[in-house]
Tab-separated table of C-alpha atoms in Angstrom:
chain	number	residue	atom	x	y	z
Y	3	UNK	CA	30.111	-57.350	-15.142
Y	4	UNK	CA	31.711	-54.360	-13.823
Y	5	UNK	CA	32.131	-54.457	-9.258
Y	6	UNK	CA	29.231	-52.527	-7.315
Y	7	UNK	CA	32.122	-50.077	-5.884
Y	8	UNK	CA	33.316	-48.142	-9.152
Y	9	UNK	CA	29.051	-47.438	-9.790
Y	10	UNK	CA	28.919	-46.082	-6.311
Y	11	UNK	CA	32.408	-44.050	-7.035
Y	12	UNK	CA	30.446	-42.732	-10.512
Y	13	UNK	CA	27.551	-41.902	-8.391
Y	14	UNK	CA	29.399	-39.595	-6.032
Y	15	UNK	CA	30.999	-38.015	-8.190
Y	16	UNK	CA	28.669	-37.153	-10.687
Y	17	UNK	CA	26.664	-35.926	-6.962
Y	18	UNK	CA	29.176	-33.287	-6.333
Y	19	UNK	CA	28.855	-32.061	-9.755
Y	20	UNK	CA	25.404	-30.971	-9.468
Y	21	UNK	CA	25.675	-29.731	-5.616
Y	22	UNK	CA	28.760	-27.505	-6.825
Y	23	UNK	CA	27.110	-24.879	-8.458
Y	24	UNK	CA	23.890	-24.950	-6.303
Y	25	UNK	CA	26.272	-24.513	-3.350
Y	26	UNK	CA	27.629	-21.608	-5.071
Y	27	UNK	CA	24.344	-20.340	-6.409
Y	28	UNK	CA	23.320	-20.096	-2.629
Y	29	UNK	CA	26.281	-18.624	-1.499
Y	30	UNK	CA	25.693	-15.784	-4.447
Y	31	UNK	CA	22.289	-15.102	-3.366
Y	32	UNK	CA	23.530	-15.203	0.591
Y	33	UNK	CA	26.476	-12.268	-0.188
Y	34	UNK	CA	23.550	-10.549	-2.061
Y	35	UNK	CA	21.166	-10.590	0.737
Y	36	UNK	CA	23.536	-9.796	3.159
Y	37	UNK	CA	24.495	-6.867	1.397
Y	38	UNK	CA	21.233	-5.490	0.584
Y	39	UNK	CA	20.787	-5.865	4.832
Y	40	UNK	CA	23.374	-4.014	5.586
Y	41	UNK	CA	22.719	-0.801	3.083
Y	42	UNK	CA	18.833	-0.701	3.664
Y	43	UNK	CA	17.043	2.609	5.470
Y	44	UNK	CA	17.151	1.760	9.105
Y	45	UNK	CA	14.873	4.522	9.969
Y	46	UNK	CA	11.984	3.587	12.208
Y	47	UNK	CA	9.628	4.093	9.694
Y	48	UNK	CA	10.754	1.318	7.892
Y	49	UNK	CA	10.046	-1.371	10.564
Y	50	UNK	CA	6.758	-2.128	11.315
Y	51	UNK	CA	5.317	-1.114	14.964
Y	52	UNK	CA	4.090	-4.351	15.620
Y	53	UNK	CA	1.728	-4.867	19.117
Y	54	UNK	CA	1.157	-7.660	21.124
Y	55	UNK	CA	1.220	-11.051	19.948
Y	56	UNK	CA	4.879	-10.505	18.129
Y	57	UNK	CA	7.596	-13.065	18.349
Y	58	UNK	CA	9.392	-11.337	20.819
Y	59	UNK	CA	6.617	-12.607	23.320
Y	60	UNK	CA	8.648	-15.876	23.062
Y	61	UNK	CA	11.815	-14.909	24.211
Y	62	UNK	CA	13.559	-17.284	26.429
Y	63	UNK	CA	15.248	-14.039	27.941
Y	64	UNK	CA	13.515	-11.588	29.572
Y	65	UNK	CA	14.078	-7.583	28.331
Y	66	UNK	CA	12.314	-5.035	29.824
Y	67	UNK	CA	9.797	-3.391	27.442
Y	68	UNK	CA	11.740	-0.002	27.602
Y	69	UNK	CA	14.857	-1.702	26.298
Y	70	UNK	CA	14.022	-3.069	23.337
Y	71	UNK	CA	14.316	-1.328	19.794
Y	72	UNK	CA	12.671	-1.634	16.403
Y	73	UNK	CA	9.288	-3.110	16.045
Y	74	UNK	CA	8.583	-3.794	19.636
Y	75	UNK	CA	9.179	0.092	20.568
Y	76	UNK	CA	5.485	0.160	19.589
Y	77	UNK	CA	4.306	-3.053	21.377
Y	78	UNK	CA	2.269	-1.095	24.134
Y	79	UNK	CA	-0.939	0.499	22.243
Y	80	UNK	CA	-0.569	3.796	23.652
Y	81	UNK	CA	-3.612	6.599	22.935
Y	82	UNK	CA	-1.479	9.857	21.667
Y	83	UNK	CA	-3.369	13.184	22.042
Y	84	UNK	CA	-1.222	15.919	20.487
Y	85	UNK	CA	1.698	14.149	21.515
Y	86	UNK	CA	0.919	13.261	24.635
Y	87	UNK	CA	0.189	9.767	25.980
Y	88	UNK	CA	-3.203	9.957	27.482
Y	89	UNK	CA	-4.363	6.045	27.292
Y	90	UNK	CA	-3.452	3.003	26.358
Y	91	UNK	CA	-6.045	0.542	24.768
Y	92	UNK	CA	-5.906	-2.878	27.202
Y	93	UNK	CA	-9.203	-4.299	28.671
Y	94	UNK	CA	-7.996	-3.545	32.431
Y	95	UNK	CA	-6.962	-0.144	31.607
Y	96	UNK	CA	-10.042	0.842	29.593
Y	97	UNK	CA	-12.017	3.951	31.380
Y	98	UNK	CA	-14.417	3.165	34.012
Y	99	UNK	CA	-17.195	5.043	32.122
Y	100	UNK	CA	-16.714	3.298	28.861
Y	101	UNK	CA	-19.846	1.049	28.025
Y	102	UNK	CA	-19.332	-1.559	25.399
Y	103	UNK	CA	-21.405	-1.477	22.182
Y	104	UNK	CA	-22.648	-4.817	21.800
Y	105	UNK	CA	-23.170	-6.601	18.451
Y	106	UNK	CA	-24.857	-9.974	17.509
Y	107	UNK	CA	-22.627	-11.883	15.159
Y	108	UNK	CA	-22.878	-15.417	13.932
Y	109	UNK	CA	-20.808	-18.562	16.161
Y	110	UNK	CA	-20.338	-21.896	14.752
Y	111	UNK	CA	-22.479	-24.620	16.687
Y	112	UNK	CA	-22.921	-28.191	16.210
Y	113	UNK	CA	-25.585	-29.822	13.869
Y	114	UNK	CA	-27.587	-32.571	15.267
Y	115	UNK	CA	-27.693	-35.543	13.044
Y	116	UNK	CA	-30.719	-36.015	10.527
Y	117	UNK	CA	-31.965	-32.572	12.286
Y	118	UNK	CA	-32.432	-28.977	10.336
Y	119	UNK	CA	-30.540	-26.791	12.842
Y	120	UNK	CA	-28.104	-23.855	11.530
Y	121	UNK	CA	-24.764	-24.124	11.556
Y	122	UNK	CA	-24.877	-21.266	13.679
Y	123	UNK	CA	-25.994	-20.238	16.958
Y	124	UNK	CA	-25.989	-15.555	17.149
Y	125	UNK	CA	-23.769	-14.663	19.964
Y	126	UNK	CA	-23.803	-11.100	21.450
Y	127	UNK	CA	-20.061	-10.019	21.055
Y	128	UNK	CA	-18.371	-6.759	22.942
Y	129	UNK	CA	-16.728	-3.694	21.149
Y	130	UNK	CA	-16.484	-0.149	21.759
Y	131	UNK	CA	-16.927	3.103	19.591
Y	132	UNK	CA	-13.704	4.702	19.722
Y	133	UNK	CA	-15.661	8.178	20.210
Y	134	UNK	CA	-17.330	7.273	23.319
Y	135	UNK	CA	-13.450	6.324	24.354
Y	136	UNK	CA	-12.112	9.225	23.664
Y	137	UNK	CA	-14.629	11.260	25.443
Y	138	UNK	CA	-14.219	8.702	28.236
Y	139	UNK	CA	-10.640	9.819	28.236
Y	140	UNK	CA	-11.218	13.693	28.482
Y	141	UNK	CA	-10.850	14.471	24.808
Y	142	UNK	CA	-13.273	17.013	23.113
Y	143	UNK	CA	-14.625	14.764	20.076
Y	144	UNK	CA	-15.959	18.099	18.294
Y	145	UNK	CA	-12.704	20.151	18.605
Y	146	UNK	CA	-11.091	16.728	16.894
Y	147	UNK	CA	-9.146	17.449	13.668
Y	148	UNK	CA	-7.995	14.154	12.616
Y	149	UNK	CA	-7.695	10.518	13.760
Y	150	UNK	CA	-5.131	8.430	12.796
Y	151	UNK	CA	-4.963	4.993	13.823
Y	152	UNK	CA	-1.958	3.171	13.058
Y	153	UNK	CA	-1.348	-0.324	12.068
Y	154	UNK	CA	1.345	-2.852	11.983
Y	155	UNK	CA	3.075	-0.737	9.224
Y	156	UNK	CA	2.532	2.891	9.249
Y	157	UNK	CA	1.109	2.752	5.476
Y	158	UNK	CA	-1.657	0.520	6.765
Y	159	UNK	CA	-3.027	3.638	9.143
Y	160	UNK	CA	-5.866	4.288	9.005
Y	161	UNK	CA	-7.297	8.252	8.369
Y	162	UNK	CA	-10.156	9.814	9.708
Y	163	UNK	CA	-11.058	13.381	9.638
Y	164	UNK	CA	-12.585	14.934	12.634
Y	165	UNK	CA	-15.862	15.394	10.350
Y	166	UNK	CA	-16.006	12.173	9.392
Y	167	UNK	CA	-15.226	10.474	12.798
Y	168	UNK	CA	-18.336	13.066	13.981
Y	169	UNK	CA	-20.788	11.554	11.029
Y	170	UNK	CA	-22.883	8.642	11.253
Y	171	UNK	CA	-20.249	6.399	9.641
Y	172	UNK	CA	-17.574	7.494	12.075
Y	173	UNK	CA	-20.254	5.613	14.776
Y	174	UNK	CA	-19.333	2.568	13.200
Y	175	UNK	CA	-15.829	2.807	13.686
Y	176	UNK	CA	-15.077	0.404	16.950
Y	177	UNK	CA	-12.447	-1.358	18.306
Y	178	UNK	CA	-12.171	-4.932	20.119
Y	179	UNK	CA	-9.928	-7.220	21.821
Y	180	UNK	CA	-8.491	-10.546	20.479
Y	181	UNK	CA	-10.070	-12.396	23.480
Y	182	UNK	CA	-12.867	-10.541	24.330
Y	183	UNK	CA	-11.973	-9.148	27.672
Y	184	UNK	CA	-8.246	-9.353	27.251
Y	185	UNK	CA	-5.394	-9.453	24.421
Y	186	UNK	CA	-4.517	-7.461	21.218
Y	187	UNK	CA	-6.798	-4.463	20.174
Y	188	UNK	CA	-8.531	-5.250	16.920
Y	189	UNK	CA	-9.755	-2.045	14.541
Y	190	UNK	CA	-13.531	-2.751	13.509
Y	191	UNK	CA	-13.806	-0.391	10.793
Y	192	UNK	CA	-16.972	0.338	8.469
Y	193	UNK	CA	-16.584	-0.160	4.810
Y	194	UNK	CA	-15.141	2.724	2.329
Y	195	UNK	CA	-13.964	4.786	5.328
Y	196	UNK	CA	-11.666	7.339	5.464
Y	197	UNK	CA	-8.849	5.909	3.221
Y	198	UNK	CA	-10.145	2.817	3.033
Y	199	UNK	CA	-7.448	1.008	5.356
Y	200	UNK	CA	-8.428	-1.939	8.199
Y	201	UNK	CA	-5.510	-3.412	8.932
Y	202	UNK	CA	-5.907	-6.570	11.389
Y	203	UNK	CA	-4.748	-4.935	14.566
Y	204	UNK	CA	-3.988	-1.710	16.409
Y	205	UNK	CA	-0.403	-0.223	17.207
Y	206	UNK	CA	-0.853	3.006	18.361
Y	207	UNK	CA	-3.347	5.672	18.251
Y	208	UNK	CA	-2.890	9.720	17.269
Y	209	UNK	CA	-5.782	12.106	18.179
Y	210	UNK	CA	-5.062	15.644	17.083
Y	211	UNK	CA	-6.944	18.701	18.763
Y	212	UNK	CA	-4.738	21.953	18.535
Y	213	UNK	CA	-1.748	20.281	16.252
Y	214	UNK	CA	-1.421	20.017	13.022
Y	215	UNK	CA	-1.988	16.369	11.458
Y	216	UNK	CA	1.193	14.431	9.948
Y	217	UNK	CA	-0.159	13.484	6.093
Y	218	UNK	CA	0.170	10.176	4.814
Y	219	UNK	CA	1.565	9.520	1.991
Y	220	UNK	CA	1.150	6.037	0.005
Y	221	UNK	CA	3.666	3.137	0.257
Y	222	UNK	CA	5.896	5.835	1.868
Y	223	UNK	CA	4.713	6.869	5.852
Y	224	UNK	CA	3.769	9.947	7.593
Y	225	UNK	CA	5.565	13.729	7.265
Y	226	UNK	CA	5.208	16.758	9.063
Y	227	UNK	CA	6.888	19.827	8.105
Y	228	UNK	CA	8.411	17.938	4.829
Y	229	UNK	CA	10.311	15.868	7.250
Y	230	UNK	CA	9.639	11.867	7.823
Y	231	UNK	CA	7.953	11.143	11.095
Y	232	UNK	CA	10.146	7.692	12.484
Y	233	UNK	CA	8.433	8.081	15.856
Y	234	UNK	CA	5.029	9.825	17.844
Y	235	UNK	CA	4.551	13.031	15.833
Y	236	UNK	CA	5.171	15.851	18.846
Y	237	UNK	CA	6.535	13.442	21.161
Y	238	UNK	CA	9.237	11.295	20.150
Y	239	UNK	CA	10.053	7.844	20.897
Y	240	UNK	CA	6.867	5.941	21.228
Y	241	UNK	CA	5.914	5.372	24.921
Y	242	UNK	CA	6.763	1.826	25.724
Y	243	UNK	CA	7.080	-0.181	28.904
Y	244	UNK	CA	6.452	0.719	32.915
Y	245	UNK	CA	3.858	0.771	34.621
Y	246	UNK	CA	1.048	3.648	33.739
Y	247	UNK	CA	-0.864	5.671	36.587
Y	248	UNK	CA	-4.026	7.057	35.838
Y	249	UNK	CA	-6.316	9.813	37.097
Y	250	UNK	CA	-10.120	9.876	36.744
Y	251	UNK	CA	-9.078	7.482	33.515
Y	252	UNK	CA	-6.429	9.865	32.286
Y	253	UNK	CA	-3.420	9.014	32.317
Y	254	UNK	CA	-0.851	10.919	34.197
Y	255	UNK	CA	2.494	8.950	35.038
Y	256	UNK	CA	4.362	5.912	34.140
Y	257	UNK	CA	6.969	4.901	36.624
Y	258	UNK	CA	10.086	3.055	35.384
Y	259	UNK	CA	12.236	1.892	36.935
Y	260	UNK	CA	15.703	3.277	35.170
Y	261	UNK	CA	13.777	6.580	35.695
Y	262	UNK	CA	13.533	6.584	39.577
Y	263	UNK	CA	15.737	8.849	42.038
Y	264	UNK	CA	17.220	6.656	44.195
Y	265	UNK	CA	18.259	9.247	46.556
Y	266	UNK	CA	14.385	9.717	46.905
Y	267	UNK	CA	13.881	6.032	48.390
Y	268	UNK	CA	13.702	4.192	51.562
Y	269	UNK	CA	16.400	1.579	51.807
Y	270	UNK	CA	15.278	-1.387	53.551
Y	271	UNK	CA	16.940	-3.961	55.134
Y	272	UNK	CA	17.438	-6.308	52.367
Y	273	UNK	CA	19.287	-3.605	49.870
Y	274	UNK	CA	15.633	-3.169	48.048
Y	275	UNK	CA	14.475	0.383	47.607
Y	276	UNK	CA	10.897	1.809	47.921
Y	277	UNK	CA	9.217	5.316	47.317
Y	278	UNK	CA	6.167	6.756	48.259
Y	279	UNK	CA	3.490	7.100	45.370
Y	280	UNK	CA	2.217	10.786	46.295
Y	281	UNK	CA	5.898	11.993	46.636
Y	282	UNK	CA	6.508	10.299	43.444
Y	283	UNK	CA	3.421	11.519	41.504
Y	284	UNK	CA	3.899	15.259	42.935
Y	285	UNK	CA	7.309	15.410	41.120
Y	286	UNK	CA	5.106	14.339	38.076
Y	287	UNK	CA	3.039	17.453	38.362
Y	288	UNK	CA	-0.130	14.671	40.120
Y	289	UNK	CA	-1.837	16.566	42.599
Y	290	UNK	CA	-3.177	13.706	44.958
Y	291	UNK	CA	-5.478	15.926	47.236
Y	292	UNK	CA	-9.139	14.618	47.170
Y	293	UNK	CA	-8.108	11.051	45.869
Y	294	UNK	CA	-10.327	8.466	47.316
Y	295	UNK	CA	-9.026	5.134	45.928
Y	296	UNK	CA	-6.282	3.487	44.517
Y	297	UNK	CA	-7.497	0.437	41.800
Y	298	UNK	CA	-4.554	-1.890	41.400
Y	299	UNK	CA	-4.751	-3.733	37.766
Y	300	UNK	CA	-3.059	-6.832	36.814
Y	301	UNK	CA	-3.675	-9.712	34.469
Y	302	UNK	CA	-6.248	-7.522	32.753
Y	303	UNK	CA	-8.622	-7.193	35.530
Y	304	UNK	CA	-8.911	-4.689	38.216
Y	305	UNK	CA	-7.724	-6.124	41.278
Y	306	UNK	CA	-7.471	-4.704	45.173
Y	307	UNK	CA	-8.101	-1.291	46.207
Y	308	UNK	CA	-6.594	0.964	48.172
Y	309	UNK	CA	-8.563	3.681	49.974
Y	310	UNK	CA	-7.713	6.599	51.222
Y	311	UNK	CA	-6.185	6.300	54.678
Y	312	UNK	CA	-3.922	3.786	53.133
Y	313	UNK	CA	-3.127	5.977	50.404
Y	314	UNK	CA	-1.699	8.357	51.777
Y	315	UNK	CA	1.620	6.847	52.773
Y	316	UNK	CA	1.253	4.341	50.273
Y	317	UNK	CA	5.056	3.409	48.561
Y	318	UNK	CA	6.162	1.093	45.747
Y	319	UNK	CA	8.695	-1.155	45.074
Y	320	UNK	CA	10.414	-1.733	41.607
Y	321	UNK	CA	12.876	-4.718	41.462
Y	322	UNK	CA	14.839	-5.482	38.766
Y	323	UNK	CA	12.906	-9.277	38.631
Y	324	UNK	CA	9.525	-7.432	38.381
Y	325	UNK	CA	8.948	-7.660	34.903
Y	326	UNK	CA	7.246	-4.406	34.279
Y	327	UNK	CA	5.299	-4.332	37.619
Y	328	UNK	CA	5.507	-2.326	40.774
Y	329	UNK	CA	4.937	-4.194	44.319
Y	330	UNK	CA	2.533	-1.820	45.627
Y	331	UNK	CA	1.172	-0.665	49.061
Y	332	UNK	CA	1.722	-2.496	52.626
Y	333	UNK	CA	0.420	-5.910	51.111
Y	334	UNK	CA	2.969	-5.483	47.827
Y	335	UNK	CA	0.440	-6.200	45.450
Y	336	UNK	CA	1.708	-7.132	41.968
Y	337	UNK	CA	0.807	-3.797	39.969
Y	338	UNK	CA	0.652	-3.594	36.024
Y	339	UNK	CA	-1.346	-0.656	36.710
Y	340	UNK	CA	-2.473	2.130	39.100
Y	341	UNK	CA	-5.639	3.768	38.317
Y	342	UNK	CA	-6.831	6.560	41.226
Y	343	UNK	CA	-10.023	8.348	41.253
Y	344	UNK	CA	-11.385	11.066	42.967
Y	345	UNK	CA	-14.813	9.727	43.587
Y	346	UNK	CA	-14.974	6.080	45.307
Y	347	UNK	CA	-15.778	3.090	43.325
Y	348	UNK	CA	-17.692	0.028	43.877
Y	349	UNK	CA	-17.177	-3.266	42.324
Y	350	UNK	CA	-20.661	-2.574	40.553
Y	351	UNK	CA	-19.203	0.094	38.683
Y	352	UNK	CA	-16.483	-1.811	36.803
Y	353	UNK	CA	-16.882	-3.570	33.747
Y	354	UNK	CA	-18.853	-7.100	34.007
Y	355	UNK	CA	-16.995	-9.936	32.367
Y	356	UNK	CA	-19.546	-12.451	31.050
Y	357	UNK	CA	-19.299	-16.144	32.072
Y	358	UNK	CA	-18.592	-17.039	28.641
Y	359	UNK	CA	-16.024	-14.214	27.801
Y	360	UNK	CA	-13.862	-15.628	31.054
């Protein structure tokens, strides 16, 4: 009978043997994946403009929103009309105006033993009818020319003429959020419309008024002019990061903080800089004369408010630690948002969150 060692020797051996060429098998397949990285199109086009909710929301590291690249250039859901950014589709940013279409759709419920209850209990559940938003907004729906709504990948879009948005069907074509009253926006989009796209959220949206739409073309992307669109057609890079301003629920300004003249600011005594919002919003082109109130909006939600006296001299603060908010007014509210109006709101007037939607 033959020792234990030379079996376990025989074993080992006859181990490497077979590892050897799957070791080599996965180096092949690593050199060939590396390579086809590194020669791949790195145009924009060909990374999906992925929204909220994308890994990078995990980041041990903080980065600014405006200094990040690739997918999460189109992380902000930003409402494009002819080019320029004119909304951007979060619950605490939607327009005052806006009223929710509510629909009743089935919730799961408990059964009570030996009892004949549904599984189901019908739950009233918010959306809105992305024409009444863009009216909200200021946009003519009947001058509308197209509607393009685009997904996580740009070939996922979906098309709408202005005709069709106008029809009966186009009524049906809504939008929620993940949560209710707060996270990603959601397309709700009737069946066989426009190209038949409804991808499972919403990265950006394109109205087009006076410009010519991009076309899409299948399993390639959008072009204009013959030419691949990588970015916002008429605009650029997509509008990412800051914090937005809006006027009468228009937007109007995003200030950010790279972007700020610091020659314009008030240095206080601790080396932090602030600027006044009207002198800020006047180099904008923002004409502040006749604005009543100041909203602040953070965390989804409309906030304080700052009337008019205040207003006036009202200034800002944007440190580096602020994570895409301003410290606003005397009482440095955290600002995610500033949303002014001409005519003076009441708490009444804002949206209701339900009890069971908090």
């Amino acid at each position: 009978m033959q020792p234990y060692r030379p079996v376990k020797a025989h074993l080992a051996v006859l181990f490497l043997a077979l590892a050897l060429p799957a070791c080599r098998d996965r180096s092949e397949r690593s050199s060939v994946t590396d390579e086809a990285a590194a020669t791949a199109p790195k145009t924009v086009a060909d990374a999906p403009p992925e929204v909220a909710g994308s890994e990078e929301d995990d980041e041990p590291d903080y980065v600014p929103a405006e200094h990040k690249s690739g997918a999460a250039r189109w992380k902000d859901t930003i409402v494009y009309v002819d080019g320029q950014p004119r909304g951007a589709l979060t619950f605490g940013e939607l327009p005052v105006p806006l009223e929710p279409t509510w629909v009743e759709e089935e919730s799961p419920r408990e059964i009570r033993p030996n009892s004949d209850d549904p599984g189901f209990v019908m739950v009233k559940k918010r959306r809105y009818r992305f024409t009444d938003y863009l009216q909200a907004i200021g946009v003519e729906v009947s001058a509308i020319k197209a509607l393009h709504i685009y997904g996580p990948k740009f070939t996922e879009s979906i098309i709408a003429s202005g005709a069709l948005l106008r029809s009966k069907q186009g009524k049906g074509l809504l939008f929620r959020f993940a949560s209710e009253v707060g996270g990603k926006t959601i397309p709700v989009v009737p069946p066989n419309f426009g190209n038949g796209r409804s991808p499972d959220k919403i990265s950006s949206v394109m109205v087009y008024v006076k410009r010519t739409p991009p076309k899409l073309v299948e399993h390639d992307g959008f072009y204009l002019d013959g030419e691949k669109v990588a970015g916002v057609p008429y605009y650029g890079e997509p509008l990412r990061g800051g914090v937005r301003v809006y006027l009468d629920n228009r937007m109007v300004a995003v200030i950010k903080r790279q972007e700020l003249k610091p020659e314009a600011a008030e240095k206080l005594a601790d080396g932090s800089l602030r600027w006044k919002l009207a002198e800020f919003l006047a180099d904008a082109g923002v004409d502040l004369t006749g604005v009543t109130q100041a909203w602040v909006v953070r965390d989804e939600r409309r906030q304080e408010v700052l009337e008019a006296a205040e207003l006036a001299n009202a200034t800002f603060e944007a440190a580096p630690q602020a994570h895409g908010e301003v410290l606003f007014g005397a009482q440095k509210l955290r600002a995610q948002a500033i949303a002014l109006h001409h005519k003076p709101l009441t708490r009444a007037d804002l949206p209701v969150v339900l009890p069971d939607e908090e």
